PDB file of C-alpha atoms in Angstrom:
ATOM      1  CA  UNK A   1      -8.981 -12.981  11.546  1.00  0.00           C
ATOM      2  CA  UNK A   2      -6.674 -12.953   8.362  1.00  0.00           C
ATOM      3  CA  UNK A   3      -5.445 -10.018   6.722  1.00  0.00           C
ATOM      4  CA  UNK A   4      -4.933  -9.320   2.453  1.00  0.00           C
ATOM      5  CA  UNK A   5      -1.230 -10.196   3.357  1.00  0.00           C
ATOM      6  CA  UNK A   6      -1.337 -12.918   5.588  1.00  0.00           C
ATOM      7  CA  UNK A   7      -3.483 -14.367   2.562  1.00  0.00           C
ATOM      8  CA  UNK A   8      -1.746 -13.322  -0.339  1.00  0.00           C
ATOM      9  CA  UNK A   9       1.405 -16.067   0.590  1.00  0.00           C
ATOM     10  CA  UNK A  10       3.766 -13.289   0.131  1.00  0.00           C
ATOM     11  CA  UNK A  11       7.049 -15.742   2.232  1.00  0.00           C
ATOM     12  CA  UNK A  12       6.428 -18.118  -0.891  1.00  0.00           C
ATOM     13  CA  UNK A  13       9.749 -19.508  -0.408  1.00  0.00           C
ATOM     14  CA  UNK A  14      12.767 -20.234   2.075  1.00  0.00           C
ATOM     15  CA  UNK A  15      15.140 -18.885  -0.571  1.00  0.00           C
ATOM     16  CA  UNK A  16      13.769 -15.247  -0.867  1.00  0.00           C
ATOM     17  CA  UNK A  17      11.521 -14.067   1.775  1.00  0.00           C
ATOM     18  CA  UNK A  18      10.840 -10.791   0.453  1.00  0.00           C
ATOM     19  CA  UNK A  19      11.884  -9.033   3.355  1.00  0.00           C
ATOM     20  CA  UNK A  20       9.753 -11.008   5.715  1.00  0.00           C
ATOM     21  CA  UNK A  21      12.508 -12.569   7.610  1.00  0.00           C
ATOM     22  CA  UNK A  22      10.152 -14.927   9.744  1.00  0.00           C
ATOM     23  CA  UNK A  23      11.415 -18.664   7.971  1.00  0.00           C
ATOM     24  CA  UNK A  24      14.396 -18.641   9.705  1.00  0.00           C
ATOM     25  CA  UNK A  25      12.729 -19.306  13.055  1.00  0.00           C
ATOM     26  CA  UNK A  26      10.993 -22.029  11.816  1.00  0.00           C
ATOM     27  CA  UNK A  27      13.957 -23.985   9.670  1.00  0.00           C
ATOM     28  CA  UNK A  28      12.938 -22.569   6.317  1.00  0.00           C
ATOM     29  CA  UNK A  29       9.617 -24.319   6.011  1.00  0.00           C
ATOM     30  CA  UNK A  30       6.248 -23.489   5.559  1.00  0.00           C
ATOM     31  CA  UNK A  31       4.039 -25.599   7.763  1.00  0.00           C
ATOM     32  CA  UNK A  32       0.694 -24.097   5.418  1.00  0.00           C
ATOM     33  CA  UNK A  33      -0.236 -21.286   3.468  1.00  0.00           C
ATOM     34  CA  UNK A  34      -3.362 -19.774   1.822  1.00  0.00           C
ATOM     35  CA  UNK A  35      -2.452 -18.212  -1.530  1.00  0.00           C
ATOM     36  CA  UNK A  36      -4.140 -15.897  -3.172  1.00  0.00           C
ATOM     37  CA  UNK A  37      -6.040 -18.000  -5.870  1.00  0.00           C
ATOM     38  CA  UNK A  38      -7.444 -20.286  -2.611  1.00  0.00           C
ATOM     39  CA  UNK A  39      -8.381 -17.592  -0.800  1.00  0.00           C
ATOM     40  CA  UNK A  40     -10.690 -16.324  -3.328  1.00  0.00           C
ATOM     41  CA  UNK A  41     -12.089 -19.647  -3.861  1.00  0.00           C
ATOM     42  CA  UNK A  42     -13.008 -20.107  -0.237  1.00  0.00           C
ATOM     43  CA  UNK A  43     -14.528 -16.723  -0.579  1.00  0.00           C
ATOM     44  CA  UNK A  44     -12.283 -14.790   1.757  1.00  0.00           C
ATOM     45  CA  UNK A  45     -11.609 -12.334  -0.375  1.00  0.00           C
ATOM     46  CA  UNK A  46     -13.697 -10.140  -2.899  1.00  0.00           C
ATOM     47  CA  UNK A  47     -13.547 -11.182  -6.526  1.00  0.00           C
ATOM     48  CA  UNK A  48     -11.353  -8.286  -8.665  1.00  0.00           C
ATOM     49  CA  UNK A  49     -11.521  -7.647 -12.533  1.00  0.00           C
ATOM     50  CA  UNK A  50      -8.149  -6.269 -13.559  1.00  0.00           C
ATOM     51  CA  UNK A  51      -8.413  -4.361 -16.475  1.00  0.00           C
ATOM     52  CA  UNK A  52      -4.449  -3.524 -18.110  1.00  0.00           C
ATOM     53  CA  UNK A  53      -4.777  -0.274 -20.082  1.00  0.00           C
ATOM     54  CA  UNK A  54      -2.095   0.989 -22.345  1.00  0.00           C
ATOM     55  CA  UNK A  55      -1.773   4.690 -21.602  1.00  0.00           C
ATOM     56  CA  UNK A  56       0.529   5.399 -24.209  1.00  0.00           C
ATOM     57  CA  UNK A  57       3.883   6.223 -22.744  1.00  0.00           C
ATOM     58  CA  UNK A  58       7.114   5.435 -24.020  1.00  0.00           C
ATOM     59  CA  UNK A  59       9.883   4.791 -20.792  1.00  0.00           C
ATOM     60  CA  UNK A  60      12.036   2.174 -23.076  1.00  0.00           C
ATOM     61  CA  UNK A  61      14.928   5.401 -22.441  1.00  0.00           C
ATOM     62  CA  UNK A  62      14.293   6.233 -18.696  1.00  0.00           C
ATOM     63  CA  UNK A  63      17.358   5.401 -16.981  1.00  0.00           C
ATOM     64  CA  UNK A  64      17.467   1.820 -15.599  1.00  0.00           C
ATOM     65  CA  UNK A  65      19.645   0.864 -12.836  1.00  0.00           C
ATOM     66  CA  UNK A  66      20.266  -2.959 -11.775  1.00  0.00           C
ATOM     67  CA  UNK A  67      18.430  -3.212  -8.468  1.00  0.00           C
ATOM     68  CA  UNK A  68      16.287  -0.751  -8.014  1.00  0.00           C
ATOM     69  CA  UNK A  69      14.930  -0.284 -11.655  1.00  0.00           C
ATOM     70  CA  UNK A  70      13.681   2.852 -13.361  1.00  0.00           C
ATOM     71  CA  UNK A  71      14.836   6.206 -12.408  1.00  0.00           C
ATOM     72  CA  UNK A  72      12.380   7.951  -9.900  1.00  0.00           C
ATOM     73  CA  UNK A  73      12.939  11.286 -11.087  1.00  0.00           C
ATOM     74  CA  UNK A  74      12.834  10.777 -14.629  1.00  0.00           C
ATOM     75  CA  UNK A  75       9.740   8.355 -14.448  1.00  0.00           C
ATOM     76  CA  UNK A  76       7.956  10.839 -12.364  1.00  0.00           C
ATOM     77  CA  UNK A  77       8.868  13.648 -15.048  1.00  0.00           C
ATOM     78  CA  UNK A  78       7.098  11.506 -17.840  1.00  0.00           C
ATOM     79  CA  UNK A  79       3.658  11.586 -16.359  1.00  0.00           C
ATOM     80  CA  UNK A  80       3.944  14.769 -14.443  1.00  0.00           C
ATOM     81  CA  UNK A  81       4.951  16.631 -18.436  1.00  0.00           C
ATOM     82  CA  UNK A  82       1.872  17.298 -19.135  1.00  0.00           C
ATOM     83  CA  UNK A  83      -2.002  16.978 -18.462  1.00  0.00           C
ATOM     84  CA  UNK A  84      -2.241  14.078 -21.021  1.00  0.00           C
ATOM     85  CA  UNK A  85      -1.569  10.994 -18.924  1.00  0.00           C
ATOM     86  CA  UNK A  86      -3.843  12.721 -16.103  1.00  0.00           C
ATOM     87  CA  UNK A  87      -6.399  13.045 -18.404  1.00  0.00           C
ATOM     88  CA  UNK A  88      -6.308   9.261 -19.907  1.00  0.00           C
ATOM     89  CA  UNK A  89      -6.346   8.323 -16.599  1.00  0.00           C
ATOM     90  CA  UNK A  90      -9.261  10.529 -15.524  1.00  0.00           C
ATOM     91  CA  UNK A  91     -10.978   9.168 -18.837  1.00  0.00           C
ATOM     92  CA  UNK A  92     -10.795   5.598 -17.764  1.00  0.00           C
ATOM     93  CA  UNK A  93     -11.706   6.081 -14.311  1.00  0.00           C
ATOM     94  CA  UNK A  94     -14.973   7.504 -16.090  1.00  0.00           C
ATOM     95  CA  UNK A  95     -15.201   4.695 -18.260  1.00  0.00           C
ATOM     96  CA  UNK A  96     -14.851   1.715 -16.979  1.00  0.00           C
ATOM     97  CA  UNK A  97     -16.397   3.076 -13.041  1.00  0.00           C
ATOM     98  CA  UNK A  98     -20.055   3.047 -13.179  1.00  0.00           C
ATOM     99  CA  UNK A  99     -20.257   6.025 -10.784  1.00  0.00           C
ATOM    100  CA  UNK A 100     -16.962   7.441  -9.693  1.00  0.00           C
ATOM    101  CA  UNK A 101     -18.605   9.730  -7.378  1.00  0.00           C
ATOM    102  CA  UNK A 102     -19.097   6.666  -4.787  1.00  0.00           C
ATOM    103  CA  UNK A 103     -15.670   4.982  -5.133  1.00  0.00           C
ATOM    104  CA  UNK A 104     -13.012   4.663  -2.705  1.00  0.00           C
ATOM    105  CA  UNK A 105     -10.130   4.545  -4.194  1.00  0.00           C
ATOM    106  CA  UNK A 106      -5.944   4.411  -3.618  1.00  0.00           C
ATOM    107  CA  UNK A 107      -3.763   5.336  -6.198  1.00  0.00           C
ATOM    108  CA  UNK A 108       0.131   4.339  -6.316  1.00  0.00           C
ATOM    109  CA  UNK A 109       2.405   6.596  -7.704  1.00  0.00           C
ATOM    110  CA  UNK A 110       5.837   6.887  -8.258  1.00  0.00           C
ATOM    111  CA  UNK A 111       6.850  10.163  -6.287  1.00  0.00           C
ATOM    112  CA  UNK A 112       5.324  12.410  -4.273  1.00  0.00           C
ATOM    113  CA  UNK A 113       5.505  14.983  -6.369  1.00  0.00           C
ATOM    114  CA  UNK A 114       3.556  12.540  -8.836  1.00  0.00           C
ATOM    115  CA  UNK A 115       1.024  12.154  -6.505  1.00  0.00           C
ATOM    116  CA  UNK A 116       0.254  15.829  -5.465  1.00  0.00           C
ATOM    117  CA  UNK A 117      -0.283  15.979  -9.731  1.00  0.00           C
ATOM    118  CA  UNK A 118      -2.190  13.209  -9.698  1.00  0.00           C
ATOM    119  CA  UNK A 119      -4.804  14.804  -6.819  1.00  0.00           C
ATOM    120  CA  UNK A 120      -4.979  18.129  -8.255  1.00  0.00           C
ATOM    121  CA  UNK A 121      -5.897  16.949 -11.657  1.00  0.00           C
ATOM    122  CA  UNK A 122      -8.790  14.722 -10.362  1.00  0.00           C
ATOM    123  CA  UNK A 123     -10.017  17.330  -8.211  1.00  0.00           C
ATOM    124  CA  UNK A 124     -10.225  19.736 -11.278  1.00  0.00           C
ATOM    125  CA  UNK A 125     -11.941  17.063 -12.878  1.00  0.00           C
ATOM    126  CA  UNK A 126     -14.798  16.879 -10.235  1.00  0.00           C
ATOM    127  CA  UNK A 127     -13.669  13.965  -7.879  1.00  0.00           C
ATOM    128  CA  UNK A 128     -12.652  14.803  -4.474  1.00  0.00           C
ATOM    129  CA  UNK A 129      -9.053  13.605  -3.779  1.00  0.00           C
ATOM    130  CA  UNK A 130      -5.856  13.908  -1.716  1.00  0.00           C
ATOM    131  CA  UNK A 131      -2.358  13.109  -1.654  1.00  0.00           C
ATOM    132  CA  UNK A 132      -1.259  11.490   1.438  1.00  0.00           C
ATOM    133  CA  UNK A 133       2.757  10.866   1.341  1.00  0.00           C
ATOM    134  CA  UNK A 134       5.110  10.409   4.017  1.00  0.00           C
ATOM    135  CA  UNK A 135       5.398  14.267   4.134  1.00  0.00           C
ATOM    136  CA  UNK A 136       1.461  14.700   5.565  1.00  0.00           C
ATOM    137  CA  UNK A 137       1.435  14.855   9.118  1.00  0.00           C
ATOM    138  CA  UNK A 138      -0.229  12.236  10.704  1.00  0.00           C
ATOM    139  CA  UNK A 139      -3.195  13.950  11.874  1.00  0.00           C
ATOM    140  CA  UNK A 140      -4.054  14.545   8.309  1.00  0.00           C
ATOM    141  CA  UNK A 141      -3.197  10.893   7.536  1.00  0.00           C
ATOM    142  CA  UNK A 142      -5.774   9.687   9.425  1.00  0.00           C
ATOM    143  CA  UNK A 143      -8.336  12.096   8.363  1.00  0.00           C
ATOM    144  CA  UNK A 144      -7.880  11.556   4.521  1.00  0.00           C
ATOM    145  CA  UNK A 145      -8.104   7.825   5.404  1.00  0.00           C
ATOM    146  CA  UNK A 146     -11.641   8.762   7.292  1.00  0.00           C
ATOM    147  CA  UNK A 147     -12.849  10.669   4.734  1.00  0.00           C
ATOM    148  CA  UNK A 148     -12.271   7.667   2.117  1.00  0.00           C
ATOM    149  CA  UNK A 149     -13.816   5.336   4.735  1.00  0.00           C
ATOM    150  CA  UNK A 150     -17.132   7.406   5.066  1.00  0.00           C
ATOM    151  CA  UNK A 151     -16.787   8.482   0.836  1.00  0.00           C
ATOM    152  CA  UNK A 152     -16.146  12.191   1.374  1.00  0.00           C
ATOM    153  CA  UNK A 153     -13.137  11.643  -0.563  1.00  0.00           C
ATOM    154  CA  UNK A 154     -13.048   9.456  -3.936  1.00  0.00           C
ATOM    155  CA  UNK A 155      -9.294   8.660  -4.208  1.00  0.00           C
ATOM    156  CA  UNK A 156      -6.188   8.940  -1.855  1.00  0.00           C
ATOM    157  CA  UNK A 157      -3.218   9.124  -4.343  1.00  0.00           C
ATOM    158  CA  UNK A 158       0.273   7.995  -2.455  1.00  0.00           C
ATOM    159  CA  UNK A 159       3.644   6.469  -2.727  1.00  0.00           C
ATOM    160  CA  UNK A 160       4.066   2.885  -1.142  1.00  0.00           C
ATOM    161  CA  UNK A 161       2.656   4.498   2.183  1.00  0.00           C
ATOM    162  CA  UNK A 162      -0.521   2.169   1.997  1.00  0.00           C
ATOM    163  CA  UNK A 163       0.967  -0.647   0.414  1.00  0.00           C
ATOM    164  CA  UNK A 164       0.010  -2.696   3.846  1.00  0.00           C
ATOM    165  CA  UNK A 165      -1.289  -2.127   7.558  1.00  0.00           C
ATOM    166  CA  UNK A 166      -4.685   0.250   6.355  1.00  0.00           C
ATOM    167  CA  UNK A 167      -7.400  -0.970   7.579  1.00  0.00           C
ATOM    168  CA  UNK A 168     -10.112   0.561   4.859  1.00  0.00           C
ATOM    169  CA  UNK A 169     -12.515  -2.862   3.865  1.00  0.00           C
ATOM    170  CA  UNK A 170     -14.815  -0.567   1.559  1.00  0.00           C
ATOM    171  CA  UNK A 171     -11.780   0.460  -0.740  1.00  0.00           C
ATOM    172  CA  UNK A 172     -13.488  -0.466  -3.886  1.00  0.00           C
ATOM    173  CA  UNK A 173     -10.904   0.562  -6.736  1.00  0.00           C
ATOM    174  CA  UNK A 174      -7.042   0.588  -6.504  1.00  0.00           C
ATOM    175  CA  UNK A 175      -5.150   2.562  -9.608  1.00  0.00           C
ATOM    176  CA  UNK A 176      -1.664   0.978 -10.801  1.00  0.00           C
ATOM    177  CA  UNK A 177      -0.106   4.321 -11.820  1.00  0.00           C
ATOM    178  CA  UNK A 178       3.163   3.200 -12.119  1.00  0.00           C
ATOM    179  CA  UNK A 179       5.375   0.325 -13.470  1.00  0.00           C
ATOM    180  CA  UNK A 180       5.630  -2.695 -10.909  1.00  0.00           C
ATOM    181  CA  UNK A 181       6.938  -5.298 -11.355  1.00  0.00           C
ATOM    182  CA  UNK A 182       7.941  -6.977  -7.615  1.00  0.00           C
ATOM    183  CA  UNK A 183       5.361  -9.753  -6.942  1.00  0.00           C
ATOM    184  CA  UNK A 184       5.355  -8.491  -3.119  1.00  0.00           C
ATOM    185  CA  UNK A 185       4.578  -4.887  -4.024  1.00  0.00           C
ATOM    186  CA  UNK A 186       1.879  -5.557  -6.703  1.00  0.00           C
ATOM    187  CA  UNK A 187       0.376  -8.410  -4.138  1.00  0.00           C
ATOM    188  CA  UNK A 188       0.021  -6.048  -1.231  1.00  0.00           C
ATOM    189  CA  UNK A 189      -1.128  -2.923  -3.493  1.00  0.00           C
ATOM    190  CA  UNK A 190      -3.778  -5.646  -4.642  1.00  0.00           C
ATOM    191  CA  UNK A 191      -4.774  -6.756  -1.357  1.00  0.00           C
ATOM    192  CA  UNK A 192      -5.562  -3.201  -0.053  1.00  0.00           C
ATOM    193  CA  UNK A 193      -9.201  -3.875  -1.910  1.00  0.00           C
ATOM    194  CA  UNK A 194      -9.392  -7.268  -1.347  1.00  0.00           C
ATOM    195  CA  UNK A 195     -11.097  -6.892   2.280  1.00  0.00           C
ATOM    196  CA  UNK A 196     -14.423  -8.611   2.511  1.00  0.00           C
ATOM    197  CA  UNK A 197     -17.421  -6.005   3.791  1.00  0.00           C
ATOM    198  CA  UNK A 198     -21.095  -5.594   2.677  1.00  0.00           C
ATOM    199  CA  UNK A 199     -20.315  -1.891   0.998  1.00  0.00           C
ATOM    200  CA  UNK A 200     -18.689  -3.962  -2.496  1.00  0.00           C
ATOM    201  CA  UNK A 201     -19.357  -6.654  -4.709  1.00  0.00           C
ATOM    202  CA  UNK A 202     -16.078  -6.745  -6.685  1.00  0.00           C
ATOM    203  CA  UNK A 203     -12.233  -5.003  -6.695  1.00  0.00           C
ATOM    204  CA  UNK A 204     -11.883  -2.997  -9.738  1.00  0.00           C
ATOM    205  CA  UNK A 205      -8.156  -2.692 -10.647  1.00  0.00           C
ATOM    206  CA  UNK A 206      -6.845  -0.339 -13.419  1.00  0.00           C
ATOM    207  CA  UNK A 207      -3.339  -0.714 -14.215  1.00  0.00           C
ATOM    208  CA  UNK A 208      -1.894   1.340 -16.800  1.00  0.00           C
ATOM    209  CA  UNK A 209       0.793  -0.208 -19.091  1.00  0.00           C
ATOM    210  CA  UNK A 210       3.385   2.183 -21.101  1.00  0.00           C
ATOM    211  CA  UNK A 211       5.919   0.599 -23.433  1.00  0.00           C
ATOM    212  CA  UNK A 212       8.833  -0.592 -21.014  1.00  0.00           C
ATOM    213  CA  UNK A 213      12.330  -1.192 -20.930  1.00  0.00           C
ATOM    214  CA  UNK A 214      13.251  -4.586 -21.971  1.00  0.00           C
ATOM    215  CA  UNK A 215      15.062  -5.278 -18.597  1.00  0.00           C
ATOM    216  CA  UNK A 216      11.080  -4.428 -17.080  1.00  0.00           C
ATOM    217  CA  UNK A 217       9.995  -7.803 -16.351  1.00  0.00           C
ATOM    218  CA  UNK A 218       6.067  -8.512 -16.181  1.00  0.00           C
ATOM    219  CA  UNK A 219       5.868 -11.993 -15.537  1.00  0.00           C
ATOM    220  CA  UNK A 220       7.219 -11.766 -12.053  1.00  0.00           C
ATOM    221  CA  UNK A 221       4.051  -9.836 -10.990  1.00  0.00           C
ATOM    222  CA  UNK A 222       1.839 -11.301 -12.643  1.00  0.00           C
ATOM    223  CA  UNK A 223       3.256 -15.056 -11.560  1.00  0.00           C
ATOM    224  CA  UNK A 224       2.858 -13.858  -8.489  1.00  0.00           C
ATOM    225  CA  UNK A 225      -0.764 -12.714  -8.964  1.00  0.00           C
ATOM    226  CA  UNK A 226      -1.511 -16.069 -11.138  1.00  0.00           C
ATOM    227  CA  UNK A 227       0.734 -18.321 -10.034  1.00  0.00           C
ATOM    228  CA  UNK A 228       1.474 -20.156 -12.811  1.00  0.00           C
ATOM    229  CA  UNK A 229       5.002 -20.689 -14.664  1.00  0.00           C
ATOM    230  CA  UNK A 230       6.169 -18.363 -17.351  1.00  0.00           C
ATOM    231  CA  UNK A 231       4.611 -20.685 -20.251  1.00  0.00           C
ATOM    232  CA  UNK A 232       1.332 -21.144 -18.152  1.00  0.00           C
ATOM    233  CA  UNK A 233       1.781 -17.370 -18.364  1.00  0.00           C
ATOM    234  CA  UNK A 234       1.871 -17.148 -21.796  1.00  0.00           C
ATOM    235  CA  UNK A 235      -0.727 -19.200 -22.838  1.00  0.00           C
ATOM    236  CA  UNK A 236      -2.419 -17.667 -20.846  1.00  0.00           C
ATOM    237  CA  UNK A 237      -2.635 -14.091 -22.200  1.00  0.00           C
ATOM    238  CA  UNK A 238      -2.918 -15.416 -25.622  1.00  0.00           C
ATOM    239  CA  UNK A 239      -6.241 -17.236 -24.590  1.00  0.00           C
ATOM    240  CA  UNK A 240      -7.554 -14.266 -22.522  1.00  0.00           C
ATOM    241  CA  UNK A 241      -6.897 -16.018 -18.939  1.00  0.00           C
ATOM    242  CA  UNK A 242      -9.537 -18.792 -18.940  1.00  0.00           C
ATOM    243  CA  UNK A 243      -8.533 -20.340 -15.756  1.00  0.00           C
ATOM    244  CA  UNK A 244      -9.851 -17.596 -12.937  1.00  0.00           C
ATOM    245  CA  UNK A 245     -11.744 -17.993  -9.682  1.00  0.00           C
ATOM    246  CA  UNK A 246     -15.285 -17.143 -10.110  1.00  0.00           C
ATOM    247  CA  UNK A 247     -16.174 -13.149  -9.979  1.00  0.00           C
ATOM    248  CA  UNK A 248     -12.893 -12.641 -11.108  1.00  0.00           C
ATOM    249  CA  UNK A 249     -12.168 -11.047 -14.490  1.00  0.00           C
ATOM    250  CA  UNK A 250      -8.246 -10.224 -16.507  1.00  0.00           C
ATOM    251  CA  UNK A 251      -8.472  -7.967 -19.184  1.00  0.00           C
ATOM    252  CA  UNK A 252      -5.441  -6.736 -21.399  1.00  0.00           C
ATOM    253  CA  UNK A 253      -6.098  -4.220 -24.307  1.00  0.00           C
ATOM    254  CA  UNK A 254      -5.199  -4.753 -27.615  1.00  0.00           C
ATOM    255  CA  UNK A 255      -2.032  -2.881 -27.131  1.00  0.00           C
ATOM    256  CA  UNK A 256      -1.139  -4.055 -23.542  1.00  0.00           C
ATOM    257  CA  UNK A 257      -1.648  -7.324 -24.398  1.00  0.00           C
ATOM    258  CA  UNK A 258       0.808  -7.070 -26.917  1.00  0.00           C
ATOM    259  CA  UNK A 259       3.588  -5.616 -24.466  1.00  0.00           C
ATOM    260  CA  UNK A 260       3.160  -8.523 -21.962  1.00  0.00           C
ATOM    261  CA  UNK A 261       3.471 -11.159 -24.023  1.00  0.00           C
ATOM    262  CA  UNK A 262       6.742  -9.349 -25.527  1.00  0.00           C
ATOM    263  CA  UNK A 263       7.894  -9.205 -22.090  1.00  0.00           C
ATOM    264  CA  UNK A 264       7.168 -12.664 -20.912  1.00  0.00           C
ATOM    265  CA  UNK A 265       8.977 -13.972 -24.672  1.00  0.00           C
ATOM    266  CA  UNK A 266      11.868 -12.007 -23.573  1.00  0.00           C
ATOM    267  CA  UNK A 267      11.907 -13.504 -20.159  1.00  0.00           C
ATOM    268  CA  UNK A 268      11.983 -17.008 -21.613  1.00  0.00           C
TER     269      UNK A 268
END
């Protein structure tokens, strides 16, 4: 029995393991992996269509620090302003979700205080919700998590808590609600859907893309994702992704579109 992250070949190389410090037992080498492209060939996995949505924020002057990236605080302030974002994001969850009412779905934010927001507003909009951070106690953990296993609740909105080890196969829609753009992170936010069980037919992703920093690098999640080099890349979102496993569906906006391939440019 294989789990999302034993799939998703996140100790890709001997030179950075990502935090999985396993190689070095083994002499740096990889004896065989499953990535995530072969996996959903084979069928292990459920298909996803990824759908990038520009949201229409601006964080090209939150505070960027070598290492760790944007500013929590300050990102967290942009989306938290007003009921704007919330509502764009409430709209697309409408739109492109045939009947939100029977999703499951997780939603990674940027700080808890984001994702308390982020639950209130969908709950005003009709869809039952909850945050679950590392502040719930664990007793409530568990019972958000049951009530999005039987559908009593439509989304859990959190911060990295559920980025691996939850065991929920009929999670049916994850919501990128904030810039990634480590490979590992976005894989195992990704593979919380990816579970195989009779309740789905496909992973519906929404990721919603702001105007970045030019430091905010793209291509490494999405190499990741694809893996394909940065010109594969490219080419790629010019011709609207035509190499993907079958079921599986990449969609960039107009405007998104247009801030990837700026990013990946600027990367090369």
């Amino acid at each position: 029995h294989l789990e999302p992250r034993h799939l998703l070949g996140l100790t890709a190389t001997p030179e950075r393991a990502d935090g999985l410090d396993v190689l070095r037992w083994f002499g740096g080498r990889i004896a065989i992996e499953l990535r995530l492209w072969d996996a959903l060939e084979q069928g292990l996995l459920y298909p996803f269509h990824y759908f990038g949505i520009h949201d229409g924020t601006d964080l090209s002057k939150v505070t960027w620090r070598r290492g760790t990236g944007y500013d929590v605080g300050e990102l967290a302030n942009v989306y938290t302003a007003d009921d704007l974002w919330a509502g764009k994001v409430v709209e697309t969850v409408q739109d492109k979700i045939g009947d939100p009412h029977r999703m499951r779905a997780l939603g990674f934010c940027v700080s808890i205080g984001h994702a308390t927001f982020m639950a209130d507003r969908f709950s005003r909009a009709g869809l039952e919700a909850r945050a679950v951070t590392s502040e719930t106690p664990a007793a409530e953990r568990h019972q958000s998590l049951a009530e999005l296993r039987e559908g009593r609740v439509q989304v859990l909105f959190t911060v990295d808590l559920f980025n691996e080890g939850v065991d929920v196969p009929t999670i049916d829609v994850v919501l990128m609600l904030r810039p990634t753009e480590s490979a590992t992170v976005f894989l195992q936010q990704l593979g919380r859907g990816l579970r195989r069980t009779r309740d789905k037919d496909v992973l519906t992703v929404l990721d919603f893309v702001g105007h970045q920093r030019k430091e905010f690098r793209f291509d490494r999640r999405y190499r990741g994702m694809l893996g394909r080099t940065r010109r594969e890349l490219e080419r790629d979102v010019e011709t609207g992704f035509p190499y993907l496993p079958a079921g599986c569906l990449f969609d960039l906006d107009h405007v998104a579109r247009e801030i990837v391939l700026d990013s990946i440019r600027h990367a090369l």
